[in-house]
Amino acid sequence: MGFRPRTIIEPFRIKSVEPIRSTTAEHRRAALAAAGHNLFLLHADDVLIDLLTDSGTGAMSSAQWGGMLQGDESYAGSRSFYRLEQAVRQITGLKHVIPTHQGRAAERILFGTVCGPGDVVPNNTHFDTTRANVEFRGAEARDLLIAEGRQPGLYHPFKGNMDLARLEATLAEVGRERIPLCMITVTNNSGGGQPVSMANVRAVSALCHSHGIPLFIDACRFAENAWFIKQREEGYADLTPLLIAQELFSYADGCTMSAKKDGMANIGGFLALNDDAWAQRCKDLLILGEGFPTYGGLAGYDMEAIAIGLGEALEEDYLRYRVRSIEYLGEKLIAAGIPIIQPTGGHAVYLDAGALLPHIPPGQYPAQALCGALYLAAGVRAVEIGSVMFGRPRPDGGEEPASLELVRLAFPRRVYTQSHVDYLAEALEYVAARREQIRGLHMVYQAPTLRHFTARFEPL
Ligand SMILES: *Cc1c(COP(=O)(O)O)cnc(C)c1O
C-alpha cells in the first residue's frame, strides 16, 4: 500500500525568494499602450507572471550558486573549463568542446566554418537563429518535419520527427557536395516543443552517414527530449535520462547547445564535435569573435554553473515535475474548451489563437491581440508566434500570413509553482469567456528584419 500521490510536487524547496509585482488593470492598460501593444516593449517589473521565454530565465540551484564561487577565472586552461568539458563529454561522448556565450554563437561558428553559398542544410525545423545563421552564409535552411507535426490538434507521440522520405529525396536531389551537414532539433522548439524519437534520430543518422554527411543535434532541450523518449518510446521506460541522452548523442557527429535552456544557466552555450579539422577551424573563429578556447565568451563561474546544470537537467524528479506542470496546464485548458497544440510539449503550452478568435482575420494579428488581452486581464506575458513573427510581405503590398496564429506560454525552469499554474488557467478561462470583446490590431511601425521585437500596434 505504498503512497502513490496524484500531485507531482515541485522537487525543491525555496531558499531565496524574489517578489513579483501585482498591478492594477488601469496600470496595465497604460503600460500596454506605452509599449505600442508589443509585450517585448514592456518593463518586466510591470509583469506578474512572465512566460515570454524559457531561455536564460530559470532559477539556478544552491549547488550551482555554490559552484560559481569556485569558478576559476584563469584566462587559459581554467579548471572550470575542464569541468564543463568533462560534463559535456560524459553526456554527448563528443571529442571537442567549444564554449560560447550562447547557442547562436555556436551556430555562427559552426556554419561560418562549414557552410557556404548554394549549400543546403536539412533540419526537422530550424529555430529562427539557426535559420538566420545558415541563410547568412548564403545557404538554404530546409525544414523537413513530418506532416503530423504541422497539425495542431492531432495527437502523435513524436511530432518533432524528421520526415525520412523527404530527407532522402533532398539528399538525392541536392547531393553530398552541397550538404555540409544535417541537423535535428530536440525538442522541436519552433514546432511546439515536440520531441523526436530515438528511432527517428537513429534512422536520420544512418541515412546521413550512408551518404557521408555528418549529423549535428541542436541539443537545447536534450534532457526534456530524453524524458519524452522514456515516457513514450518502447524499450526506454527503465533507462535513466542520462543513458537515453548518451544513446541519442551517440548517433551524432556534433551538437550546438544553448545552456540557457537545458543547461539550467542564465547564459552560455557550446559547440561540440568529433572532427579534428573542423574543430580546429571552429576554434580559430572562436578566438576571433568569442574568446580563447578555454572560456569562449564565458566567465569561469558561468562554465561551472553549466557543468552542474547539465546534470541537474537530467534528474528524473525535475523532469517529471517540469513536463507534468506543462501537461497539467494543458489539461485544464482542454477541459475549458481552449484550443491548444496537442500533446503539450516540453517547455511551453501553445494556444491556437486563430481557432479561439475566428472573428479576427490574420491580417489583424489575432495572436498578438490575445497576448494583449491576457496581459490586461492578469498581468501575464506570453509571446506571439504567428503573423507578426512570420508574416511575409507580398508584391502587391499585402501580407502573406503565417500558417498558424499561436500564443506561446513558455515556462522558465524551476521558477513557478502549481499555484501560479492554477492562476494562469483561471486567467485564460476568463479571457476565453470574453473572446468576442477582443479586437484586432493594426501595425503602425515595423523594422525591416525581425519586426516582432520592435513592432508597434494600435487597436482597431
Ligand atoms: C534558443 C535556441 C537556440 C539559440 O540559442 P540562444 O542561446 O538563444 O542563442 C537555438 N536553437 C534552439 C532550438 C533554441 O531553442
Coordinates of C-alpha atoms and ligand atoms in Angstrom, one line a residue:
M1 CA 0.0 0.0 0.0
G2 CA 2.7 2.5 -1.0
F3 CA 1.5 6.1 -1.2
R4 CA 1.1 7.0 -4.9
P5 CA 0.4 10.7 -5.0
R6 CA -1.5 12.2 -7.9
T7 CA 0.0 15.5 -7.3
I8 CA 3.5 15.9 -8.6
I9 CA 5.1 18.4 -6.3
E10 CA 7.9 20.8 -7.1
P11 CA 11.1 18.7 -6.3
F12 CA 12.8 21.6 -4.5
R13 CA 12.2 23.9 -1.5
I14 CA 12.7 27.6 -1.8
K15 CA 15.8 29.2 -0.2
S16 CA 15.7 32.6 -1.8
V17 CA 12.6 34.4 -3.0
E18 CA 12.1 37.2 -5.5
P19 CA 8.8 39.2 -5.1
I20 CA 6.6 39.5 -8.2
R21 CA 4.5 42.6 -8.6
S22 CA 0.7 42.9 -8.9
T23 CA -0.5 45.9 -10.8
T24 CA -4.0 47.4 -11.3
A25 CA -5.9 46.9 -14.6
E26 CA -5.5 50.7 -15.1
H27 CA -1.7 50.5 -14.7
R28 CA -1.5 47.6 -17.2
R29 CA -3.7 49.5 -19.7
A30 CA -1.3 52.4 -19.6
A31 CA 1.8 50.2 -19.7
L32 CA 0.5 48.3 -22.7
A33 CA -0.4 51.4 -24.6
A34 CA 3.0 52.9 -23.9
A35 CA 4.6 49.7 -25.3
G36 CA 2.6 50.0 -28.5
H37 CA 0.8 46.8 -27.7
N38 CA 4.0 44.9 -28.1
L39 CA 4.8 42.9 -24.9
F40 CA 8.5 42.8 -25.8
L41 CA 8.5 46.6 -25.0
L42 CA 7.0 46.3 -21.5
H43 CA 9.1 46.8 -18.4
A44 CA 9.5 43.4 -16.8
D45 CA 8.5 45.0 -13.5
D46 CA 5.0 45.5 -14.9
V47 CA 4.6 41.8 -15.5
L48 CA 3.3 39.4 -12.8
I49 CA 4.0 36.0 -14.4
D50 CA 6.5 36.2 -17.2
L51 CA 6.2 33.4 -19.8
L52 CA 7.8 35.3 -22.7
T53 CA 10.6 32.7 -22.9
D54 CA 12.3 29.8 -21.1
S55 CA 15.7 31.0 -22.3
G56 CA 18.0 32.0 -19.5
T57 CA 15.1 32.8 -17.2
G58 CA 15.4 29.7 -15.0
A59 CA 16.3 29.5 -11.3
M60 CA 19.7 28.1 -10.5
S61 CA 20.2 25.6 -7.7
S62 CA 22.1 26.1 -4.5
A63 CA 24.7 23.7 -5.9
Q64 CA 25.1 25.9 -9.0
W65 CA 25.4 29.1 -6.9
G66 CA 27.9 27.3 -4.7
G67 CA 29.9 26.1 -7.7
M68 CA 30.0 29.6 -9.1
L69 CA 32.1 30.8 -6.1
Q70 CA 34.6 28.1 -7.1
G71 CA 34.8 29.3 -10.7
D72 CA 38.3 29.6 -12.0
E73 CA 38.8 32.8 -13.9
S74 CA 42.2 31.9 -15.4
Y75 CA 42.4 33.2 -19.0
A76 CA 43.8 30.0 -20.3
G77 CA 43.4 26.4 -19.0
S78 CA 40.7 27.3 -16.5
R79 CA 39.7 24.4 -14.2
S80 CA 36.1 25.4 -14.8
F81 CA 36.6 24.7 -18.5
Y82 CA 37.8 21.2 -17.9
R83 CA 34.9 20.6 -15.6
L84 CA 32.5 21.8 -18.3
E85 CA 34.4 19.7 -20.9
Q86 CA 34.0 16.6 -18.8
A87 CA 30.3 17.2 -18.1
V88 CA 29.6 17.7 -21.9
R89 CA 31.7 14.6 -22.8
Q90 CA 30.0 12.5 -20.3
I91 CA 26.6 13.2 -21.8
T92 CA 27.5 13.5 -25.5
G93 CA 30.6 11.5 -25.9
L94 CA 31.8 14.2 -28.3
K95 CA 35.6 14.9 -28.5
H96 CA 36.0 18.7 -28.9
V97 CA 34.0 21.0 -26.6
I98 CA 34.0 24.7 -27.5
P99 CA 32.3 27.1 -25.1
T100 CA 30.3 30.0 -26.5
H101 CA 28.4 32.9 -24.9
Q102 CA 25.1 31.4 -26.1
G103 CA 23.6 29.0 -28.6
R104 CA 23.6 31.3 -31.6
A105 CA 27.3 31.9 -31.3
A106 CA 27.9 28.1 -31.6
E107 CA 25.7 28.2 -34.7
R108 CA 27.5 31.2 -36.2
I109 CA 30.9 29.5 -35.7
L110 CA 29.7 26.1 -37.0
F111 CA 28.0 27.4 -40.1
G112 CA 30.7 30.0 -40.6
T113 CA 33.2 27.2 -40.8
V114 CA 31.4 24.5 -42.8
C115 CA 28.6 26.2 -44.8
G116 CA 28.8 28.4 -47.9
P117 CA 26.6 29.8 -50.8
G118 CA 24.5 27.3 -52.6
D119 CA 24.7 24.7 -49.7
V120 CA 21.5 23.2 -48.2
V121 CA 21.1 22.3 -44.5
P122 CA 18.2 20.0 -43.7
N123 CA 16.6 20.0 -40.2
N124 CA 13.3 18.9 -38.8
T125 CA 12.6 22.6 -38.1
H126 CA 15.3 25.3 -37.9
F127 CA 15.0 27.5 -34.9
D128 CA 15.0 31.2 -36.1
T129 CA 18.6 31.9 -35.1
T130 CA 19.7 28.7 -36.7
R131 CA 17.9 29.5 -39.9
A132 CA 19.3 33.1 -39.8
N133 CA 22.9 31.8 -39.4
V134 CA 22.5 29.3 -42.3
E135 CA 21.0 31.9 -44.6
F136 CA 23.6 34.5 -43.6
R137 CA 26.2 32.1 -45.2
G138 CA 24.1 32.2 -48.4
A139 CA 22.9 28.6 -47.8
E140 CA 19.3 27.3 -47.7
A141 CA 17.8 26.1 -44.4
R142 CA 15.3 23.4 -45.4
D143 CA 12.7 22.2 -42.9
L144 CA 11.6 18.5 -43.3
L145 CA 9.2 17.9 -40.4
I146 CA 6.7 15.0 -40.6
A147 CA 3.3 16.1 -41.8
E148 CA 1.7 15.3 -38.4
G149 CA 3.9 17.9 -36.8
R150 CA 2.1 20.7 -38.6
Q151 CA -1.5 19.8 -37.4
P152 CA -2.1 21.5 -34.0
G153 CA -5.0 19.3 -32.8
L154 CA -3.6 15.9 -33.9
Y155 CA -2.0 13.6 -31.3
H156 CA 1.3 12.0 -32.2
P157 CA 3.9 11.0 -29.6
F158 CA 6.8 12.4 -31.6
K159 CA 5.6 15.3 -33.6
G160 CA 9.2 16.6 -33.9
N161 CA 10.3 13.7 -36.1
M162 CA 12.1 14.3 -39.3
D163 CA 10.3 13.2 -42.5
L164 CA 12.7 10.5 -43.7
A165 CA 11.3 10.2 -47.2
R166 CA 11.7 14.0 -47.7
L167 CA 15.2 13.8 -46.3
E168 CA 16.1 11.0 -48.7
A169 CA 14.7 13.0 -51.6
T170 CA 16.7 16.1 -50.5
L171 CA 19.9 14.1 -50.3
A172 CA 19.3 12.6 -53.8
E173 CA 18.3 16.0 -55.3
V174 CA 21.0 18.2 -53.7
G175 CA 23.8 15.7 -53.4
R176 CA 26.5 15.2 -50.8
E177 CA 28.8 18.1 -52.1
R178 CA 26.2 20.8 -51.3
I179 CA 25.0 19.4 -47.9
P180 CA 27.8 20.1 -45.4
L181 CA 25.8 18.7 -42.6
C182 CA 22.3 17.7 -41.5
M183 CA 20.7 18.9 -38.2
I184 CA 18.0 17.7 -36.0
T185 CA 16.5 19.9 -33.3
V186 CA 15.5 18.2 -30.0
T187 CA 12.9 19.1 -28.9
N188 CA 11.5 20.9 -31.9
N189 CA 11.1 24.4 -30.4
S190 CA 9.5 26.1 -33.4
G191 CA 7.1 23.2 -33.8
G192 CA 5.7 23.4 -30.3
G193 CA 8.5 21.9 -28.2
Q194 CA 7.6 18.4 -29.6
P195 CA 10.0 15.5 -29.1
V196 CA 12.0 13.5 -31.6
S197 CA 12.0 9.7 -31.1
M198 CA 15.2 7.7 -30.7
A199 CA 14.2 5.6 -33.7
N200 CA 13.9 8.7 -35.8
V201 CA 17.4 10.0 -34.8
R202 CA 18.9 6.6 -35.4
A203 CA 17.3 6.4 -38.9
V204 CA 18.3 10.0 -39.8
S205 CA 21.8 9.3 -38.7
A206 CA 22.0 6.1 -40.7
L207 CA 20.7 7.8 -43.8
C208 CA 23.1 10.8 -43.5
H209 CA 26.1 8.6 -42.8
S210 CA 25.3 6.3 -45.8
H211 CA 25.8 9.5 -47.9
G212 CA 28.9 10.6 -45.9
I213 CA 27.0 13.5 -44.4
P214 CA 27.6 14.4 -40.7
L215 CA 24.6 14.8 -38.3
F216 CA 24.5 17.6 -35.8
I217 CA 22.0 17.8 -33.0
D218 CA 20.5 21.2 -32.0
A219 CA 20.6 20.0 -28.4
C220 CA 19.0 22.9 -26.5
R221 CA 16.3 20.7 -24.9
F222 CA 18.0 17.3 -25.0
A223 CA 17.0 16.4 -21.4
E224 CA 13.3 17.2 -22.0
N225 CA 13.5 15.1 -25.2
A226 CA 15.1 12.2 -23.3
W227 CA 12.2 12.3 -20.8
F228 CA 9.7 12.0 -23.6
I229 CA 11.6 9.1 -25.0
K230 CA 11.5 7.4 -21.6
Q231 CA 7.7 8.0 -21.3
R232 CA 6.6 7.2 -24.8
E233 CA 9.1 5.0 -26.7
E234 CA 9.1 1.3 -26.3
G235 CA 12.2 -0.1 -24.6
Y236 CA 13.2 3.1 -22.8
A237 CA 10.9 3.1 -19.7
D238 CA 13.6 1.6 -17.4
L239 CA 16.5 3.7 -18.6
T240 CA 17.8 6.8 -16.9
P241 CA 17.5 10.1 -18.9
L242 CA 21.3 10.2 -18.9
L243 CA 21.6 6.8 -20.6
I244 CA 18.9 7.9 -23.1
A245 CA 20.7 11.1 -23.8
Q246 CA 24.0 9.2 -24.2
E247 CA 22.4 7.0 -26.8
L248 CA 20.8 10.0 -28.6
F249 CA 24.2 11.7 -28.9
S250 CA 25.9 8.5 -30.0
Y251 CA 24.2 8.9 -33.4
A252 CA 25.6 12.4 -33.9
D253 CA 28.9 13.9 -35.1
G254 CA 28.4 17.1 -33.2
C255 CA 25.9 19.4 -31.5
T256 CA 25.1 23.0 -30.8
M257 CA 23.7 24.0 -27.4
S258 CA 22.2 26.9 -25.7
A259 CA 22.9 26.4 -21.9
K260 CA 20.1 28.9 -21.3
K261 CA 17.7 26.0 -21.8
D262 CA 18.6 22.5 -20.6
G263 CA 22.0 23.8 -19.3
M264 CA 19.9 25.4 -16.5
A265 CA 22.1 28.5 -16.6
N266 CA 21.2 32.2 -17.3
I267 CA 23.8 32.5 -20.0
G268 CA 26.1 30.2 -22.0
G269 CA 26.3 27.6 -24.7
F270 CA 28.7 25.4 -26.5
L271 CA 29.6 23.6 -29.8
A272 CA 30.8 20.0 -29.5
L273 CA 32.1 17.9 -32.4
N274 CA 34.3 15.0 -33.3
D275 CA 36.0 16.1 -36.5
D276 CA 39.6 17.4 -35.7
A277 CA 39.9 19.6 -38.7
W278 CA 36.5 21.2 -38.3
A279 CA 37.2 21.7 -34.6
Q280 CA 40.5 23.5 -35.3
R281 CA 38.8 25.9 -37.7
C282 CA 35.9 26.5 -35.3
K283 CA 38.4 27.3 -32.5
D284 CA 40.1 29.8 -34.8
L285 CA 36.8 31.5 -35.5
L286 CA 36.0 31.4 -31.8
I287 CA 39.2 33.3 -30.9
L288 CA 38.2 36.0 -33.4
G289 CA 34.7 36.6 -32.0
E290 CA 34.2 35.0 -28.6
G291 CA 37.5 34.4 -26.8
F292 CA 40.2 31.9 -26.0
P293 CA 39.1 28.2 -26.5
T294 CA 39.1 27.5 -22.7
Y295 CA 36.5 30.2 -22.0
G296 CA 34.9 31.2 -25.3
G297 CA 32.9 34.2 -24.2
L298 CA 32.0 32.9 -20.7
A299 CA 33.3 33.6 -17.2
G300 CA 34.8 30.7 -15.3
Y301 CA 31.8 30.8 -13.0
D302 CA 29.4 30.5 -15.9
M303 CA 31.1 27.3 -17.1
E304 CA 30.9 26.0 -13.5
A305 CA 27.1 26.7 -13.4
I306 CA 26.6 25.0 -16.7
A307 CA 28.7 21.9 -15.8
I308 CA 26.5 21.4 -12.7
G309 CA 23.2 22.4 -14.5
L310 CA 23.6 19.8 -17.3
G311 CA 23.5 17.1 -14.6
E312 CA 20.5 18.6 -12.8
A313 CA 18.5 18.9 -16.1
L314 CA 18.7 15.1 -16.4
E315 CA 17.4 14.4 -12.8
E316 CA 14.2 12.4 -13.1
D317 CA 12.2 14.2 -10.3
Y318 CA 13.0 17.5 -12.0
L319 CA 12.0 16.3 -15.5
R320 CA 8.8 14.7 -14.2
Y321 CA 7.8 18.0 -12.5
R322 CA 8.7 20.1 -15.4
V323 CA 6.8 18.2 -18.1
R324 CA 3.9 17.5 -15.8
S325 CA 3.4 21.2 -14.9
I326 CA 3.0 22.0 -18.6
E327 CA 0.8 19.0 -19.3
Y328 CA -1.3 20.0 -16.2
L329 CA -2.0 23.5 -17.6
G330 CA -2.8 21.9 -21.0
E331 CA -5.3 19.5 -19.4
K332 CA -7.1 22.5 -17.7
L333 CA -7.2 24.4 -20.9
I334 CA -8.5 21.5 -22.9
A335 CA -11.2 20.9 -20.3
A336 CA -12.2 24.6 -20.6
G337 CA -12.5 24.2 -24.4
I338 CA -9.5 26.4 -25.1
P339 CA -7.7 25.2 -28.3
I340 CA -4.0 24.3 -27.9
I341 CA -1.4 22.3 -29.7
Q342 CA -1.6 18.7 -28.6
P343 CA 0.0 17.0 -26.9
T344 CA 1.7 19.7 -24.9
G345 CA 5.5 19.9 -25.4
G346 CA 8.4 20.1 -23.1
H347 CA 8.8 23.8 -22.3
A348 CA 5.6 25.5 -23.3
V349 CA 1.9 25.5 -24.0
Y350 CA 0.8 26.9 -27.3
L351 CA -2.6 28.4 -27.6
D352 CA -4.3 28.3 -31.1
A353 CA -5.4 31.9 -31.3
G354 CA -6.6 31.5 -34.8
A355 CA -9.2 28.9 -33.6
L356 CA -10.0 30.9 -30.4
L357 CA -10.6 34.2 -32.2
P358 CA -12.1 33.3 -35.6
H359 CA -13.6 36.9 -35.7
I360 CA -10.1 38.4 -36.1
P361 CA -8.5 37.8 -39.5
P362 CA -4.7 37.0 -39.7
G363 CA -4.1 40.5 -41.1
Q364 CA -5.3 41.9 -37.7
Y365 CA -2.9 39.7 -35.7
P366 CA -5.2 37.6 -33.5
A367 CA -2.4 36.0 -31.5
Q368 CA -0.9 39.4 -30.7
A369 CA -4.3 40.6 -29.7
L370 CA -4.7 37.6 -27.4
C371 CA -1.3 38.3 -25.8
G372 CA -2.5 41.9 -25.0
A373 CA -5.8 40.7 -23.6
L374 CA -4.1 38.1 -21.3
Y375 CA -1.7 40.8 -20.0
L376 CA -4.6 43.3 -19.4
A377 CA -6.6 40.7 -17.6
A378 CA -4.0 39.1 -15.4
G379 CA -0.5 40.6 -15.8
V380 CA 0.7 37.5 -17.7
R381 CA 3.3 38.0 -20.5
A382 CA 3.2 35.4 -23.4
V383 CA 4.6 35.7 -26.9
E384 CA 3.0 35.8 -30.3
I385 CA 4.2 33.1 -32.8
G386 CA 2.0 34.0 -35.7
S387 CA 1.8 36.5 -38.5
V388 CA 3.6 39.3 -36.6
M389 CA 6.7 37.0 -36.3
F390 CA 6.3 35.1 -39.6
G391 CA 4.1 37.1 -41.9
R392 CA 5.8 37.9 -45.2
P393 CA 5.1 41.0 -47.4
R394 CA 3.5 40.2 -50.8
P395 CA 4.5 42.0 -54.0
D396 CA 1.0 43.6 -54.1
G397 CA 1.7 45.4 -50.8
G398 CA -0.4 43.0 -48.8
E399 CA 0.9 40.3 -46.5
E400 CA 1.2 36.5 -46.6
P401 CA 0.1 35.3 -43.2
A402 CA 1.8 32.7 -41.1
S403 CA 0.4 29.2 -41.3
L404 CA -0.7 29.3 -37.7
E405 CA -1.6 32.0 -35.2
L406 CA -0.2 30.8 -31.9
V407 CA 0.5 32.2 -28.5
R408 CA 3.3 30.5 -26.6
L409 CA 3.4 30.3 -22.8
A410 CA 7.0 29.3 -22.2
F411 CA 7.9 28.1 -18.7
P412 CA 11.1 29.3 -17.0
R413 CA 12.8 26.3 -15.3
R414 CA 12.1 25.8 -11.6
V415 CA 10.6 29.3 -11.2
Y416 CA 6.9 29.0 -10.9
T417 CA 4.8 26.7 -8.7
Q418 CA 1.5 24.8 -9.2
S419 CA -0.5 27.8 -7.7
H420 CA 1.0 30.0 -10.4
V421 CA -0.2 27.5 -13.0
D422 CA -3.7 27.4 -11.4
Y423 CA -3.8 31.2 -11.6
L424 CA -2.8 31.0 -15.3
A425 CA -5.5 28.5 -16.1
E426 CA -8.1 30.8 -14.4
A427 CA -6.8 33.8 -16.3
L428 CA -7.0 32.1 -19.6
E429 CA -10.6 30.8 -18.9
Y430 CA -11.6 34.4 -18.0
V431 CA -10.1 35.8 -21.2
A432 CA -11.5 33.0 -23.4
A433 CA -15.0 33.5 -22.0
R434 CA -14.8 37.2 -23.2
R435 CA -13.2 36.3 -26.5
E436 CA -15.8 38.3 -28.5
Q437 CA -14.7 41.5 -26.9
I438 CA -11.1 41.1 -28.1
R439 CA -10.4 43.3 -31.1
G440 CA -7.7 43.0 -33.8
L441 CA -4.6 45.3 -34.1
H442 CA -3.2 47.5 -36.8
M443 CA 0.6 47.5 -37.2
V444 CA 1.8 51.1 -37.2
Y445 CA 5.6 50.5 -37.1
Q446 CA 7.8 47.7 -38.3
A447 CA 11.5 47.2 -38.6
P448 CA 12.8 45.7 -41.9
T449 CA 14.0 42.5 -40.1
L450 CA 12.8 40.5 -37.0
R451 CA 9.9 43.0 -36.8
H452 CA 8.2 41.2 -33.9
F453 CA 10.7 42.6 -31.4
T454 CA 10.0 46.2 -32.0
A455 CA 6.7 46.5 -33.9
R456 CA 4.1 48.9 -32.6
F457 CA 0.3 48.5 -32.9
E458 CA -2.9 50.3 -32.4
P459 CA -6.2 48.6 -31.5
L460 CA -8.9 48.6 -34.2
Ligands
LIG1 C1 17.3 29.1 -28.0 C2 17.6 28.2 -29.1 C3 18.7 28.5 -30.0 C4 19.6 29.7 -29.8 O1 20.2 29.8 -28.6 P1 20.5 31.2 -27.9 O2 21.2 30.8 -26.6 O3 19.2 31.9 -27.7 O4 21.4 31.9 -28.8 C5 18.9 27.6 -31.0 N1 18.1 26.5 -31.2 C6 17.1 26.3 -30.4 C7 16.2 25.1 -30.7 C8 16.7 27.1 -29.4 O5 15.7 26.9 -28.6

